[in-house]
Amino acid sequence: MVLLVVGCNSDDGNTSIPTETTVSTANFIAIGQDLENVYQYTFNGATKVGEQVNLTQESSIARNYITLREVDDLLSFYFFRGGSFSLVIKDVRTGDSVTYSDFFANSPERSVAWGTNNASNVFLSFFGPFETRNLGIQDVDLQNSMGQDITIDADIDFVYQPVLFNDKVYFAYQDNRGEYKFTFYDTDFKVRGPILNFNTIPISFLISESGNIAIIKNGVEAALELYDPNTLGLVEAVPLMVNTAFAAGPVEDAVFDGGILYYDFPYTQPSKFSSGPALFDTTTQENELVDLFGIVNNVERELGEGIRVTTQRYDTTQDIFLLGYGMLDGSTAGGVLQISKEGELVANISTDFIPTYFVRN
């Protein structure tokens, strides 16, 4: 979860956003589940009609998948059973899917930390050989299960989750000296990129809408720095005149676009919700919160039942916050709230499953 600490300790935050806007109902694709199945739900904002596909029946995607990755139009569901990893790749536009069973066996020689993939290869970070903390990546060809190892660094304590973007796997890690580092693996040339060392400053990162790598340096002198995605050369640095405590590693539910950070603001606990939609302007250093509590109160009155938020994403192509929710009545019903950045509830779309992930447009 993103944590951004501002000069505020109440649920309504710094500024409530006005509720007048003309935003249209948005298109979206949601992934979710009930007690037995995983679903894909494609909603057309113009026609107000949704199409639901049972991925468990169609592509044998069970509820117990351990990781979901997204690259371009491909959703990849990872499974681990009997000491081996399997993978189902689903194209959300064409509907095609392919399964790769037991493509990699975990072993003491290579202890896998994470995996990500494109259509042809899987990239697995691992610690090895046995009883060492050397970090490497095994690049596995899915057609023949043949792989090659690429050395990343030695004496590593922890590696954070990756982001695959434009044929490069970006990731952060921390070595045994407590230093935070950042690099990438080039999937075309099969080489490691430059290593940025941030010493003991915890870092978080995301891909900005401009295509640069946005790295947030947390702490007392917080900053957001943009880096060239190919050379990791510094492009621009913007101070953050607030105390920050983003979770180290990728900030997958945040978007940085036009100097605005759209993110998930953590409410002071105890609170009805753990977090909600917010916008942070890096030029003015102002933070604005959507009135999620007021919106949800109205929705709950209409539904006659309480709800819980399960996932959030800001869609820059449609200027809309998408929030998935589940009912508090113990059922597997849920829905999607569409909220404009001005704080207006644009639409509430009911589903008969609980949304857990929104596909990027």
XYZ file of C-alpha atoms in Angstrom:
361
model
C 0.000 0.000 0.000
C 1.089 3.518 -0.706
C 1.638 5.634 2.379
C 1.858 9.390 1.996
C 1.895 11.243 5.294
C 0.663 14.812 5.041
C -0.175 17.426 7.654
C -3.507 15.807 8.452
C -4.800 13.186 10.848
C -8.470 12.940 9.966
C -10.435 10.907 7.446
C -11.409 13.879 5.292
C -7.757 14.829 4.586
C -6.541 18.215 3.404
C -9.077 19.220 0.786
C -12.405 17.824 -0.352
C -12.745 17.953 -4.116
C -15.792 19.691 -5.668
C -18.472 17.391 -7.046
C -19.322 19.051 -10.380
C -17.997 17.346 -13.506
C -19.120 16.024 -16.871
C -17.070 12.815 -16.991
C -18.716 10.021 -19.001
C -19.136 6.462 -17.822
C -15.860 4.659 -18.485
C -14.926 1.378 -20.107
C -13.048 -1.113 -17.964
C -11.964 -4.718 -17.675
C -12.032 -6.239 -14.189
C -10.732 -9.564 -12.902
C -12.399 -11.052 -9.833
C -13.738 -14.167 -8.201
C -16.432 -15.805 -6.161
C -16.053 -18.898 -4.000
C -15.401 -21.197 -6.947
C -14.351 -19.326 -10.084
C -12.227 -16.518 -11.539
C -13.962 -14.091 -13.909
C -13.146 -11.463 -16.510
C -15.743 -8.702 -16.809
C -15.580 -6.291 -19.756
C -17.796 -3.205 -19.389
C -18.726 -0.825 -22.203
C -19.315 2.654 -20.827
C -21.217 3.858 -23.903
C -23.787 1.044 -23.921
C -23.710 0.395 -20.134
C -23.449 -3.322 -20.936
C -20.946 -5.781 -19.480
C -19.718 -9.139 -20.749
C -18.627 -11.747 -18.221
C -16.320 -14.691 -18.954
C -15.671 -17.553 -16.544
C -11.885 -17.953 -16.749
C -11.917 -21.051 -14.578
C -14.138 -22.915 -17.019
C -12.674 -21.390 -20.160
C -8.935 -21.409 -19.380
C -8.601 -23.545 -16.219
C -7.545 -20.526 -14.144
C -8.179 -21.588 -10.555
C -8.693 -19.255 -7.592
C -5.417 -20.335 -5.973
C -3.102 -18.551 -8.411
C -0.164 -16.977 -6.562
C 0.573 -14.000 -8.829
C -1.122 -12.048 -11.600
C 1.087 -10.097 -14.029
C 0.024 -7.774 -16.855
C 2.045 -6.844 -19.939
C 0.349 -5.200 -22.931
C -2.832 -7.234 -23.577
C -1.571 -10.313 -21.740
C -2.614 -11.382 -18.258
C -0.396 -14.085 -16.747
C -1.594 -16.261 -13.867
C 1.135 -18.105 -11.944
C 0.583 -21.358 -10.049
C 2.880 -23.407 -7.819
C 2.214 -27.075 -7.129
C 4.389 -30.067 -6.388
C 7.564 -27.997 -6.394
C 7.037 -26.593 -9.897
C 5.642 -23.421 -11.428
C 2.929 -23.367 -14.074
C 1.561 -20.443 -16.057
C -1.637 -19.535 -17.892
C -1.373 -16.571 -20.279
C -4.650 -14.947 -21.287
C -5.058 -12.320 -24.029
C -7.841 -10.071 -22.752
C -8.556 -8.596 -26.202
C -8.688 -11.733 -28.359
C -9.772 -14.173 -25.665
C -6.992 -16.630 -26.544
C -5.126 -18.418 -23.775
C -2.174 -20.795 -23.516
C -0.980 -22.965 -20.616
C 2.614 -23.842 -19.729
C 2.636 -26.623 -17.142
C 5.594 -27.259 -14.832
C 7.932 -25.017 -16.841
C 10.273 -24.501 -13.877
C 11.073 -26.667 -10.863
C 12.091 -24.854 -7.693
C 15.210 -26.240 -5.986
C 17.730 -25.350 -3.268
C 20.179 -24.347 -6.009
C 17.767 -21.653 -7.230
C 15.326 -20.244 -4.706
C 12.827 -18.221 -6.749
C 11.805 -14.794 -5.395
C 9.476 -13.640 -8.209
C 8.580 -14.159 -11.832
C 7.276 -12.086 -14.702
C 6.951 -12.750 -18.422
C 6.131 -11.687 -21.945
C 4.539 -13.888 -24.610
C 7.673 -15.972 -25.233
C 9.816 -15.979 -22.076
C 9.568 -16.055 -18.292
C 12.048 -14.072 -16.200
C 12.630 -15.504 -12.715
C 14.695 -13.770 -10.055
C 16.431 -16.212 -7.746
C 18.962 -16.572 -4.960
C 21.690 -19.104 -5.618
C 23.735 -21.222 -5.549
C 22.596 -22.998 -2.387
C 23.331 -21.174 0.891
C 24.403 -17.979 -0.890
C 22.638 -14.627 -1.244
C 23.707 -13.995 -4.824
C 20.903 -12.524 -6.923
C 20.355 -13.656 -10.496
C 17.689 -13.891 -13.185
C 16.921 -17.017 -15.137
C 15.528 -16.282 -18.586
C 13.368 -19.267 -19.624
C 12.116 -19.870 -23.164
C 8.532 -21.085 -22.755
C 8.594 -23.138 -25.949
C 11.437 -25.438 -24.914
C 11.863 -24.665 -21.174
C 15.518 -23.867 -21.813
C 16.960 -21.116 -19.632
C 20.070 -19.042 -19.096
C 21.288 -17.361 -15.923
C 22.249 -13.690 -15.681
C 24.098 -12.434 -12.593
C 22.662 -9.299 -10.987
C 24.510 -8.686 -7.704
C 25.975 -10.436 -4.668
C 25.311 -10.402 -0.926
C 21.629 -9.460 -1.226
C 19.137 -9.358 1.628
C 15.830 -8.805 -0.208
C 14.521 -8.260 -3.744
C 11.251 -6.395 -4.374
C 8.618 -7.198 -6.994
C 9.332 -6.323 -10.664
C 7.712 -4.203 -13.368
C 8.115 -5.293 -17.004
C 7.986 -2.303 -19.351
C 9.215 -1.930 -22.951
C 11.256 -5.161 -22.887
C 13.001 -4.358 -19.607
C 12.328 -5.823 -16.169
C 12.797 -3.060 -13.573
C 13.238 -3.906 -9.904
C 14.653 -2.685 -6.601
C 16.528 -4.659 -3.968
C 18.389 -4.215 -0.700
C 21.801 -5.668 0.020
C 23.110 -6.958 3.330
C 24.665 -3.572 4.105
C 21.192 -2.030 4.121
C 21.679 -0.170 0.828
C 18.748 0.205 -1.574
C 19.536 -0.370 -5.230
C 17.680 -0.218 -8.534
C 18.393 -1.758 -11.931
C 16.802 -3.579 -14.864
C 17.212 -6.721 -16.936
C 17.139 -6.134 -20.703
C 15.094 -8.997 -22.171
C 16.271 -8.300 -25.747
C 20.021 -8.181 -25.153
C 20.020 -10.529 -22.122
C 22.096 -8.174 -19.969
C 21.754 -6.310 -16.705
C 21.474 -2.534 -16.837
C 23.282 0.041 -14.679
C 22.817 -0.165 -10.913
C 21.631 2.924 -9.036
C 22.654 2.981 -5.380
C 20.491 5.055 -3.032
C 22.474 3.998 0.028
C 20.171 3.678 3.066
C 17.285 5.711 1.590
C 14.229 3.454 1.031
C 12.950 3.789 -2.530
C 9.650 3.163 -4.286
C 9.118 3.282 -8.039
C 6.584 3.332 -10.861
C 6.516 3.951 -14.597
C 5.393 7.512 -15.293
C 2.936 8.226 -18.087
C 5.796 9.943 -19.960
C 7.649 6.613 -20.047
C 10.335 7.585 -17.553
C 11.082 5.694 -14.356
C 9.751 7.600 -11.357
C 11.670 6.789 -8.176
C 10.453 8.141 -4.856
C 13.174 8.688 -2.271
C 11.422 8.336 1.072
C 12.387 10.020 4.304
C 12.846 13.481 5.767
C 14.179 14.993 2.514
C 11.773 13.171 0.241
C 11.935 13.585 -3.525
C 10.492 12.171 -6.722
C 13.156 11.614 -9.363
C 12.606 10.763 -13.022
C 15.159 8.534 -14.788
C 15.680 7.640 -18.427
C 14.291 4.096 -18.901
C 17.235 2.972 -21.078
C 20.266 4.497 -19.353
C 18.881 5.196 -15.858
C 20.323 8.670 -16.193
C 18.651 11.318 -14.041
C 16.172 13.439 -16.036
C 14.490 15.542 -13.361
C 14.194 15.756 -9.581
C 11.170 17.173 -7.775
C 11.141 17.748 -4.004
C 8.246 16.353 -1.999
C 7.581 18.849 0.764
C 5.922 16.226 2.932
C 7.044 13.275 5.013
C 6.757 10.170 2.862
C 6.623 6.500 3.740
C 5.740 4.671 0.552
C 6.198 0.940 0.656
C 9.573 -0.012 -0.822
C 9.447 -1.464 -4.321
C 6.845 -0.873 -7.033
C 3.815 1.328 -6.300
C 1.394 -0.489 -8.590
C -1.754 1.422 -7.611
C -0.238 4.863 -8.312
C 0.014 6.916 -11.522
C 2.309 9.891 -12.169
C 1.017 12.039 -15.016
C 1.620 15.714 -15.811
C 3.164 16.410 -12.418
C 0.184 14.870 -10.572
C 0.488 11.715 -8.485
C -2.796 9.789 -8.399
C -2.554 7.345 -5.543
C -4.172 5.484 -2.663
C -4.153 7.705 0.450
C -4.025 5.860 3.827
C -6.637 7.024 6.318
C -5.818 7.388 9.991
C -6.997 4.274 11.788
C -9.414 3.227 13.108
C -11.443 4.083 10.033
C -14.132 2.505 7.884
C -11.637 2.181 5.026
C -7.885 1.700 5.046
C -7.330 4.106 2.151
C -8.976 6.017 -0.681
C -8.363 7.980 -3.904
C -6.178 11.088 -3.766
C -4.188 13.481 -5.966
C -0.847 15.050 -5.037
C 0.373 17.998 -7.121
C 4.185 18.032 -7.163
C 4.205 21.635 -8.435
C 2.027 23.187 -5.735
C 2.770 20.446 -3.150
C -0.973 20.268 -2.448
C -2.833 17.088 -1.594
C -6.503 16.585 -2.462
C -8.680 13.723 -1.279
C -11.827 12.371 -2.853
C -14.697 12.206 -0.332
C -14.876 8.421 -0.400
C -16.854 8.283 2.842
C -19.646 10.493 1.521
C -19.790 8.598 -1.783
C -19.913 5.192 -0.116
C -22.565 6.302 2.367
C -24.858 7.211 -0.533
C -24.072 3.951 -2.358
C -24.775 1.888 0.748
C -28.122 3.597 1.237
C -29.092 2.672 -2.301
C -27.853 -0.914 -1.936
C -29.238 -1.387 1.554
C -25.971 -3.059 2.570
C -22.416 -2.150 3.560
C -19.467 -2.555 1.196
C -15.690 -2.966 1.462
C -13.177 -1.644 -1.065
C -11.010 -4.394 -2.591
C -8.905 -2.693 -5.261
C -8.264 0.716 -6.840
C -6.737 2.084 -10.051
C -6.674 5.484 -11.740
C -7.295 5.361 -15.512
C -5.469 8.268 -17.163
C -7.086 7.666 -20.569
C -10.547 8.323 -19.125
C -9.676 10.482 -16.080
C -11.459 8.175 -13.684
C -10.785 6.320 -10.438
C -11.963 2.705 -10.546
C -12.709 1.098 -7.182
C -13.739 -2.524 -6.822
C -15.833 -3.549 -3.839
C -17.455 -6.530 -2.170
C -20.611 -6.709 -0.091
C -20.439 -7.046 3.695
C -23.417 -9.422 3.827
C -21.196 -12.475 3.341
C -22.163 -12.956 -0.300
C -19.783 -13.009 -3.267
C -21.526 -10.079 -4.965
C -19.645 -6.849 -5.581
C -19.287 -3.980 -7.982
C -17.236 -1.164 -9.415
C -17.418 2.497 -8.414
C -16.344 5.014 -11.041
C -15.260 8.278 -9.397
C -14.019 11.343 -11.262
C -10.883 13.164 -10.096
C -13.225 16.028 -9.148
C -14.872 13.726 -6.616
C -18.137 12.805 -8.359
C -19.598 9.304 -8.410
C -19.961 8.736 -12.146
C -21.342 5.196 -12.031
C -21.866 2.164 -9.802
C -21.813 -1.101 -11.744
C -22.937 -4.206 -9.856
C -21.281 -7.585 -10.396
C -22.072 -11.069 -9.120
C -18.418 -11.583 -8.115
C -15.863 -9.503 -6.183
C -13.469 -7.478 -8.395
C -9.827 -7.784 -7.322
C -7.891 -6.316 -10.277
C -8.399 -3.732 -13.036
C -6.696 -4.195 -16.395
C -4.829 -1.130 -17.678
C -6.297 0.509 -20.780
